[in-house]
Coordinates of C-alpha atoms in Angstrom, one line a residue:
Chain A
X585 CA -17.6 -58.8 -7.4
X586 CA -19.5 -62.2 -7.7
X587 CA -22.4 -62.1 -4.5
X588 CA -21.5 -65.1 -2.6
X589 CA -24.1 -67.7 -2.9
X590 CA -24.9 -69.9 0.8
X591 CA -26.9 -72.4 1.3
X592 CA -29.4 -72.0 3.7
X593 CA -28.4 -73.9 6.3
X594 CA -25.0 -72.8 6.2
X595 CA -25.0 -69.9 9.1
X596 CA -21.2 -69.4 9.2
X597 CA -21.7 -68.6 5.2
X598 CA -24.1 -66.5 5.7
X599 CA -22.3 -64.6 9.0
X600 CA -19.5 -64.5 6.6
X601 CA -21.2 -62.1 3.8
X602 CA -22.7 -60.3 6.7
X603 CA -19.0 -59.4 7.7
X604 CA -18.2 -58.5 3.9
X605 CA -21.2 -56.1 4.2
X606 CA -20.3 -54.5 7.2
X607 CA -16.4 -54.4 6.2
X608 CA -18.1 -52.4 2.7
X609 CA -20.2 -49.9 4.5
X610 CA -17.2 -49.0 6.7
X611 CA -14.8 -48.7 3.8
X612 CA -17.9 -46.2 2.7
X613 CA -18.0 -44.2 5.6
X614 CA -14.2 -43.6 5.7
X615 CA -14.3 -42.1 1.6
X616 CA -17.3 -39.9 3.1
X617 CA -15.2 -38.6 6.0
X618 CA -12.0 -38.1 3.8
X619 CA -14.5 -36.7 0.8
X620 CA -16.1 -34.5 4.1
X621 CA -12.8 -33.2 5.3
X622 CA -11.7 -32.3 1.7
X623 CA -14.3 -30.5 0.8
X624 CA -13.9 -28.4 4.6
X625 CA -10.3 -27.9 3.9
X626 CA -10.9 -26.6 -0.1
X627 CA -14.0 -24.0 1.6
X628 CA -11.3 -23.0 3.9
X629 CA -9.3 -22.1 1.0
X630 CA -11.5 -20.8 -0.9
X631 CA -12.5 -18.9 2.4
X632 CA -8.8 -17.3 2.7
X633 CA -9.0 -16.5 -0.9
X634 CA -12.0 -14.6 -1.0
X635 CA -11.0 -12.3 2.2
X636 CA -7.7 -11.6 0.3
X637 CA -9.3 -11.0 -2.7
X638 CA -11.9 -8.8 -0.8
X639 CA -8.9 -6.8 1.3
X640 CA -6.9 -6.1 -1.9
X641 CA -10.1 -4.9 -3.2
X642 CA -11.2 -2.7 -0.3
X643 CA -7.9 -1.0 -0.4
X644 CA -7.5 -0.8 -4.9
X645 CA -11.0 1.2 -4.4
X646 CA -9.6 3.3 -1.5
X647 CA -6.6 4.3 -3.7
X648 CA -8.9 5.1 -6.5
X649 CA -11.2 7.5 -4.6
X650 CA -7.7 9.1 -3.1
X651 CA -6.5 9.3 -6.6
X652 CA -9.9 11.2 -7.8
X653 CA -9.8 13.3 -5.2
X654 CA -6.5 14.4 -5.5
X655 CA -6.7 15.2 -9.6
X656 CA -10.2 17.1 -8.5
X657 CA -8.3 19.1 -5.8
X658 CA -5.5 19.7 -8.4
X659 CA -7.4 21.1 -11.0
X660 CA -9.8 23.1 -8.8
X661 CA -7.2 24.9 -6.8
X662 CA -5.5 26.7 -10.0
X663 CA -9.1 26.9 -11.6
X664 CA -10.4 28.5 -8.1
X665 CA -7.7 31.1 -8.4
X666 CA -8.6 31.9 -12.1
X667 CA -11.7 32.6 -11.7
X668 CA -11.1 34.4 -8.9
X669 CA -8.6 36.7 -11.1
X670 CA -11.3 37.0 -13.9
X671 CA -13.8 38.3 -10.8
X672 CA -11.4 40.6 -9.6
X673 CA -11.4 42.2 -13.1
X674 CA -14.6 41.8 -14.3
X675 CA -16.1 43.4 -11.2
X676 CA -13.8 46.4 -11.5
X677 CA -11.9 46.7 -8.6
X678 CA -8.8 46.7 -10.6
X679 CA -10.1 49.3 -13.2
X680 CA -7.6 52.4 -12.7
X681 CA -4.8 49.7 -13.1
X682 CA -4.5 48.0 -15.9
X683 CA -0.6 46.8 -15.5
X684 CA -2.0 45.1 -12.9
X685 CA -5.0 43.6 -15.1
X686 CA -2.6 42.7 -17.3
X687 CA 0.2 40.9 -15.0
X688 CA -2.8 38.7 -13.3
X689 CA -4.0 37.6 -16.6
X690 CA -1.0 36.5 -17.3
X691 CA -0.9 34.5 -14.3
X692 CA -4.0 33.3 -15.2
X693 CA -3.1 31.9 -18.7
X694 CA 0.1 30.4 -16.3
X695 CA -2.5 28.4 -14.2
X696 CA -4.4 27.3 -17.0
X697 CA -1.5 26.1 -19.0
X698 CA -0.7 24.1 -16.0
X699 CA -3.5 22.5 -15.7
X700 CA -4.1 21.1 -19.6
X701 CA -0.3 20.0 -18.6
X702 CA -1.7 17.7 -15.6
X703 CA -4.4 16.9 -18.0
X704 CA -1.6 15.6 -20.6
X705 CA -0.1 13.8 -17.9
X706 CA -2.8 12.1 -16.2
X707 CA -3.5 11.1 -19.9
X708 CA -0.3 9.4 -20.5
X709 CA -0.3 7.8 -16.7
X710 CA -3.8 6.4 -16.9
X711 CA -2.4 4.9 -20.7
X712 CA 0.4 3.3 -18.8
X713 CA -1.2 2.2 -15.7
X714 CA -4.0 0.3 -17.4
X715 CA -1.3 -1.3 -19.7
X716 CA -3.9 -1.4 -22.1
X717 CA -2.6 1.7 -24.3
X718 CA 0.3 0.7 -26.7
X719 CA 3.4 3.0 -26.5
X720 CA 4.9 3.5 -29.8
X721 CA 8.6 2.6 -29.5
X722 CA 11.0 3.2 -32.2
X723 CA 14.6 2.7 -32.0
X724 CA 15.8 6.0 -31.2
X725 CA 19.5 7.9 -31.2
X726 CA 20.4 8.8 -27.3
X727 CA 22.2 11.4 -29.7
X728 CA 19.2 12.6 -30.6
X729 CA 17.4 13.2 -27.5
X730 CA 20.1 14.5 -24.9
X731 CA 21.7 17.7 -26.7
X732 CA 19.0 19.2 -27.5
X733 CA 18.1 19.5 -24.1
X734 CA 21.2 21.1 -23.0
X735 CA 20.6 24.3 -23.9
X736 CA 16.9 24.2 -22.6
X737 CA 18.0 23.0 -19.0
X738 CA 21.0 25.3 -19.3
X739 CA 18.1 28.5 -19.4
X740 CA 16.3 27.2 -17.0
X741 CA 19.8 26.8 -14.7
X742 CA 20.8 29.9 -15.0
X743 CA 17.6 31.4 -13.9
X744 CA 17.7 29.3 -10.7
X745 CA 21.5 30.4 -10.6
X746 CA 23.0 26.7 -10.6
X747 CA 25.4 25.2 -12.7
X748 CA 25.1 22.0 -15.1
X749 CA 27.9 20.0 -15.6
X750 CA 27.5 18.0 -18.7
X751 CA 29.6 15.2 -19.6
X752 CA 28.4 13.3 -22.0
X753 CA 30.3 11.8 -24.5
X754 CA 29.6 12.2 -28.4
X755 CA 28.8 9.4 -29.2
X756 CA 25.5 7.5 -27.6
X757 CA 23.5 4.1 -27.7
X758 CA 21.0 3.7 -29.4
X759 CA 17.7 2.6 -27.3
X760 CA 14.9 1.1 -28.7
X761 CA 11.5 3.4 -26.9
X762 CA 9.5 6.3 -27.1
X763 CA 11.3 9.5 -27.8
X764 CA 8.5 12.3 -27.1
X765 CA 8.2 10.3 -23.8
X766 CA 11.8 9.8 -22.6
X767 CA 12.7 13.4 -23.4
X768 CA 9.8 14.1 -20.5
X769 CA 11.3 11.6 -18.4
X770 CA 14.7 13.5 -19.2
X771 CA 13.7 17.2 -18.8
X772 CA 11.9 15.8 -15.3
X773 CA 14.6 14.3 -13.4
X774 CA 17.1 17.3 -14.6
X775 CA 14.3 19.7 -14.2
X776 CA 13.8 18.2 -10.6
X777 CA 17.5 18.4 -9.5
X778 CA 17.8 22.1 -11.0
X779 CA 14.7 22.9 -8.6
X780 CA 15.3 21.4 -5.8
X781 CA 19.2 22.8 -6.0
X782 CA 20.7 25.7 -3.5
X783 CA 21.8 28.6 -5.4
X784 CA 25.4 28.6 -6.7
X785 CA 24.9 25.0 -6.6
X786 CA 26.3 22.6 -9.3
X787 CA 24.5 19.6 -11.0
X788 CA 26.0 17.4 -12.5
X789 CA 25.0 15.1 -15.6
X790 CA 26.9 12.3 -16.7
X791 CA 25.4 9.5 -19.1
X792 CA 27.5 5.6 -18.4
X793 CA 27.5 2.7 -21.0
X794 CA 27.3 -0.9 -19.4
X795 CA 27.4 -4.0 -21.3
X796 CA 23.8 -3.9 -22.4
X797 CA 22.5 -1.0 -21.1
X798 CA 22.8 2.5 -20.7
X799 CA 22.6 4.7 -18.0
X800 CA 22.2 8.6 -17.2
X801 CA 22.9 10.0 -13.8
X802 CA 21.7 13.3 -12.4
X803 CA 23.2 14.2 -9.1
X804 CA 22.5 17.7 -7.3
X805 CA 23.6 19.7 -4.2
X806 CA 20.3 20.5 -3.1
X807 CA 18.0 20.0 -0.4
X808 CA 17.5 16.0 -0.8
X809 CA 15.0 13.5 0.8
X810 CA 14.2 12.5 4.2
X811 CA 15.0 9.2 4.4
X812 CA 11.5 8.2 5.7
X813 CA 9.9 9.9 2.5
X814 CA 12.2 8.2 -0.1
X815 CA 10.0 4.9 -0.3
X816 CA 6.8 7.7 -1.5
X817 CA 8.6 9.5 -3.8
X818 CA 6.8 7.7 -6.5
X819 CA 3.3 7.7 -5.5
X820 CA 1.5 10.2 -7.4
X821 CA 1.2 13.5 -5.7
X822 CA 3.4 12.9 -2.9
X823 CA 5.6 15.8 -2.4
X824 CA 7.9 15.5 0.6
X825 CA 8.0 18.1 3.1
X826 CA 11.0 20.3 1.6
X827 CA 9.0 20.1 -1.7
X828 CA 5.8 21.8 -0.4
X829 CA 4.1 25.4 -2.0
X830 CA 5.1 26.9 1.3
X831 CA 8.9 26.4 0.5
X832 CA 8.3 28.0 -3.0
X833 CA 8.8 25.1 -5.0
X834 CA 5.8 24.9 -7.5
X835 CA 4.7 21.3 -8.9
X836 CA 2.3 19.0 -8.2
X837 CA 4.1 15.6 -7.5
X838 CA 3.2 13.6 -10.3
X839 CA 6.3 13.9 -12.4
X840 CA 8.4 11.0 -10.5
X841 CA 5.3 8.7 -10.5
X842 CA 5.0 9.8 -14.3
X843 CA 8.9 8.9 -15.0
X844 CA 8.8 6.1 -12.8
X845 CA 6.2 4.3 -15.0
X846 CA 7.3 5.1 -18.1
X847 CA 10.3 3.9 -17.4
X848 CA 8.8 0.6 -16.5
X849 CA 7.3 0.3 -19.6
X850 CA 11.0 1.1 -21.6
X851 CA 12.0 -2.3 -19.6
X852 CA 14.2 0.1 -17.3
X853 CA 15.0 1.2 -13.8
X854 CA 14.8 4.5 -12.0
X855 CA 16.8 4.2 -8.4
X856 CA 17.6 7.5 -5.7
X857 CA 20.1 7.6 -3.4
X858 CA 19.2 11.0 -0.9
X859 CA 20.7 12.3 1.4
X860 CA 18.8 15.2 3.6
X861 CA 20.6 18.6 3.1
X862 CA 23.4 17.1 1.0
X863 CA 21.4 15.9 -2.3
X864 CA 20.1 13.8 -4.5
X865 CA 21.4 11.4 -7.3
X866 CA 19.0 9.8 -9.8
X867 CA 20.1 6.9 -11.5
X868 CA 18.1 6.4 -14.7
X869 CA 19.2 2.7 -16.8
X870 CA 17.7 1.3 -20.1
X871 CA 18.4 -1.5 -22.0
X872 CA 20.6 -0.5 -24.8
X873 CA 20.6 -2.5 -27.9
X874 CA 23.5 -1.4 -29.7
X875 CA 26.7 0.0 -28.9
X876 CA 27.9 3.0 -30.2
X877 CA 26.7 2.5 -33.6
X878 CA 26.5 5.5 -36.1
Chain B
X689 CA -9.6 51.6 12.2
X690 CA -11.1 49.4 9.4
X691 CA -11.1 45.5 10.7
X692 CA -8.8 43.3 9.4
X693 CA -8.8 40.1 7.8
X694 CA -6.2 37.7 8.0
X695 CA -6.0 35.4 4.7
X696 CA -4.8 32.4 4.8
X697 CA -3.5 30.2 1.7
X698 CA -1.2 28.6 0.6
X699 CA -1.8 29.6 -3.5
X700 CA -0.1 32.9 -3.8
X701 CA -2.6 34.1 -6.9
X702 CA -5.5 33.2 -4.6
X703 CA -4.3 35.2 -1.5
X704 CA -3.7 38.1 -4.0
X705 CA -6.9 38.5 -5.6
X706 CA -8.5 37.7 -2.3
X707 CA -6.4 41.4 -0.6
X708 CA -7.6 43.5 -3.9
X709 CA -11.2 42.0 -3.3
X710 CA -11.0 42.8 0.6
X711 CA -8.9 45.9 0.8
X712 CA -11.8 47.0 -2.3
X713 CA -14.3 46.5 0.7
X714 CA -12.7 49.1 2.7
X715 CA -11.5 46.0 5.2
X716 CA -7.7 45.8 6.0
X717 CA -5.9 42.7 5.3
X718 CA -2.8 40.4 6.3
X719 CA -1.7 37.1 4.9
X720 CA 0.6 33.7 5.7
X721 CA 1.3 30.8 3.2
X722 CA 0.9 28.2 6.2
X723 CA -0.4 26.8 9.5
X724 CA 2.5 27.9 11.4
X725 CA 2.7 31.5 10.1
X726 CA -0.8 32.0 10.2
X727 CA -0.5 31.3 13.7
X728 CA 2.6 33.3 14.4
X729 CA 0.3 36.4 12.7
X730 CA -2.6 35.7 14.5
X731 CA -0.7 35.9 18.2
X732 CA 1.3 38.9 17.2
X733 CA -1.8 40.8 16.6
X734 CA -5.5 39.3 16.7
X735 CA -7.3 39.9 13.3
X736 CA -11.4 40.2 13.4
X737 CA -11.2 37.5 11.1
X738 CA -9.5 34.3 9.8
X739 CA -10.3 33.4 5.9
X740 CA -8.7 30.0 6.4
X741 CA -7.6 27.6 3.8
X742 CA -7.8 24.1 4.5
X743 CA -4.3 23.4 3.0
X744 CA -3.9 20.3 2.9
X745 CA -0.7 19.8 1.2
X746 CA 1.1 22.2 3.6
X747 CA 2.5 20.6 6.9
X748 CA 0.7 22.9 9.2
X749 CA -2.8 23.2 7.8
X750 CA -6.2 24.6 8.4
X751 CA -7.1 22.3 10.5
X752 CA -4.3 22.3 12.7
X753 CA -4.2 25.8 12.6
X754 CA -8.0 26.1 13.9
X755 CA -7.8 23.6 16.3
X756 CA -4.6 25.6 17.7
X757 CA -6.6 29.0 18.1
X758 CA -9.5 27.7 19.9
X759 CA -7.3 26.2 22.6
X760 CA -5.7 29.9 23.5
X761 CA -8.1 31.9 25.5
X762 CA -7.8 34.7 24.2
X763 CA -8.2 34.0 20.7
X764 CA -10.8 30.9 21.1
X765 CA -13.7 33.5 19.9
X766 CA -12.0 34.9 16.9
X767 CA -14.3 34.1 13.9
X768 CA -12.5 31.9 11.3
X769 CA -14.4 30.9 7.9
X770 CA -12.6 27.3 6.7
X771 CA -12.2 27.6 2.7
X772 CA -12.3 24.0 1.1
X773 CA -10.7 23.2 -2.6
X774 CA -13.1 20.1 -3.0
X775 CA -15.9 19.7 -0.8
X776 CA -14.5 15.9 -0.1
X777 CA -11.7 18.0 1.9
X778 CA -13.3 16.9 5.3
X779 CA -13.8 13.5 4.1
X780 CA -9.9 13.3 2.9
X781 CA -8.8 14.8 6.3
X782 CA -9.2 11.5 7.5
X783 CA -7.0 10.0 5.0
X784 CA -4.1 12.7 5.7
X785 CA -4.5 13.0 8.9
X786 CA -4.8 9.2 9.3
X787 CA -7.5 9.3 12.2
X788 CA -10.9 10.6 12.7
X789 CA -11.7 13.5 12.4
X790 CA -15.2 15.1 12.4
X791 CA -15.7 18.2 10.2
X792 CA -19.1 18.4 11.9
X793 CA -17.2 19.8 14.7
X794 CA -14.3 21.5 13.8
X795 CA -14.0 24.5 15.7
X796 CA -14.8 27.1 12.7
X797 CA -17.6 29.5 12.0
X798 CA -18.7 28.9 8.0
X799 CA -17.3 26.7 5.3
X800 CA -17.4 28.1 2.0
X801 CA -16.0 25.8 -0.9
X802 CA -13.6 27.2 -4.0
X803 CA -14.3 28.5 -6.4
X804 CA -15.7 31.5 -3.9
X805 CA -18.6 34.4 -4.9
X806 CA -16.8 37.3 -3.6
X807 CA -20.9 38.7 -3.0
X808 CA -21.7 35.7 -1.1
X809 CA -17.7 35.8 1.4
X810 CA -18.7 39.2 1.7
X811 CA -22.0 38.4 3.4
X812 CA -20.8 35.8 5.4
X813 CA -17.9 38.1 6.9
X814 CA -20.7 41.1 7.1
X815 CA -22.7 38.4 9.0
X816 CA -19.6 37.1 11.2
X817 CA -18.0 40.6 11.9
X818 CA -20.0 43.3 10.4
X819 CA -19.1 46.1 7.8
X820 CA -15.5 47.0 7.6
X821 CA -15.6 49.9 10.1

């Protein structure tokens, strides 16, 4: 804007630019205050941002150091008890009985075998939590996967004395994933039910074709879920209270978290229905991506 | 009568070996699987010694189990050495337990951490309850 020019004996000219100045410098001092209260606002934000940010990581690092210390305390437990087997031996106090040397060496290779398998799976559930790790997938024959597990699960049945109902129909989707990994996922949840089954028991087994997906369902008799332990049945490690060593069920509680997540990363869903004392059904659904084909 | 130990554990392959290396000593032994049954064993018949797991994955645990004893009177002075998986045990009490809970002083005699020297349990029981007779 043009400055106004007054003569100089023209006051009211001159009172008059005065006024402009003073109507400037207060338009000025409003912008500050706005610009002021802005910027308080956005470092109050920024504030609430940063303590979030700070919570979630106080309580990712918490669940880290749990997680460490529960893989440490997993494999130093069995390890604990080989070594103290391999004492027991090697200092002789077993020497006049060598059956016995014999049957706690085999428990010994039992224990170690156990844990390289925890050291598989931690390996495939660090892969798949870090998201990093690419899963191979393949499109893969439910035909292929399914029967051949019959007969394995139907062994390890009859040495629990429970029953498997199969019905499964001939013919199966097709699925497009990993097969070495869903068969885990498979032998898991059936595994699971056979385990945590009553003797004389029956489980049954039934697979269910929706419109784009395919589903398999494993429902027991057995001892089920508390209902205030179902929302933890995934965490890794968490084994409810009918599930502990004291009730003779062996595992370590990472095989839901396992299945859970790889699951996830086949695009599908794993839901359980419990029911304490009555059983369990497991609901297991994939996106199919073709029907019935040869 | 040789003095008895009562093992506690809930890993059936270390109770075992831990019998064979005890009975070998000339002590006697008894064992539970958990808190509660260690208890139960302890109040049927007083052993001169408690080899006591933590446990933590069992519902009744060491801890509980330790804290329980030293509240009877009669079987507050019963010497009970805590046996720890991980050394972090203590620490991770907390978390299971979900309040505060001071290893410093729980109520038990010795610590000794897995995996144990049967020499060195040895000399801490020798030094807790003497020789086996």
């Amino acid at each position: 804007m043009e400055p106004k020019i007054c003569n100089i004996n023209d006051p009211e000219c001159h009172l008059d630019r005065i006024r402009g100045w003073h109507g400037d410098l207060e338009a000025n001092i409003t912008t500050l205050i706005k610009n002021l209260k802005d910027i308080r606002e956005h470092s109050e934000e920024a504030k609430t941002a940063c303590s979030t940010h700070y919570a979630k990581t106080v309580e990712l690092t918490k669940a880290k150091t749990r997680f460490t210390y529960e893989v440490s305390h997993e494999l130093k437990a069995p390890l604990a008890s080989v070594y103290n087997i391999l004492n027991v031996i090697l200092d002789g106090y077993l020497e006049k009985d060598i059956k016995k040397q014999k049957e706690l060496l085999n428990r010994a290779k039992v224990r170690i075998n156990d844990v390289i398998k925890l050291l598989n799976d931690l390996l495939i559930f660090s892969r798949l939590e870090e998201g990093t790790g690419e899963i191979e997938m393949e499109k893969i024959n439910i035909d292929k996967i399914l029967p051949s597990l019959t007969e394995e699960m139907d062994i390890y049945a009859k040495e629990n004395n429970i029953k498997i109902n199969w019905d499964i129909p001939k013919k199966l989707p097709y699925i497009y994933g990993n097969p070495e990994l869903l068969r885990r996922v498979f032998v898991n949840i059936i595994h699971n039910a056979i385990k945590y089954s009553n003797p004389k028991n029956t489980v049954k087994i039934k697979t269910k074709e929706g419109k784009s997906s395919f589903l398999l369902e494993v429902k027991d008799q057995g001892i089920g879920i508390k209902k205030n332990e179902l929302p933890m049945i995934f965490n890794i490690f968490f084994r409810g209270e009918n599930a502990r060593p004291e009730h003779k069920k062996e595992g370590m509680g990472l095989g839901l978290s396992l299945a859970k997540r790889i699951i996830a990363a086949h695009g599908g869903a794993i839901k359980v229905k419990s029911k304490l004392n009555k059983g369990t059904t497991v609901t297991l659904s994939f996106p199919a991506i073709q029907k019935k084909e040869k | 009568m040789p003095k008895e130990i009562l093992i506690v554990d809930d890993d059936p392959d270390f109770v075992e070996t831990m019998e064979i290396i005890m009975q070998g000593n000339g002590y006697e032994t008894r064992t539970a699987r958990n808190g509660e049954e260690a208890f139960k064993k302890v109040k049927e018949k007083t052993p001169d010694i408690i080899l006591l797991d933590i446990m933590m994955k069992t519902k009744t645990d060491g801890i509980w189990v330790s804290e329980k004893i030293r509240t009877e009177k009669d079987l507050k002075e019963i010497p009970i050495i805590m046996i720890t998986a991980v050394n972090q045990d203590s620490e991770m009490a907390k978390f299971h337990l979900g309040q505060e809970k001071d290893m410093e002083y729980m109520p038990v005699n010795a610590f000794m951490e897995k995996p144990i020297e049967a020499k060195d349990l040895l000399k801490e029981i020798k030094k807790l309850i003497g020789g086996p007779k």
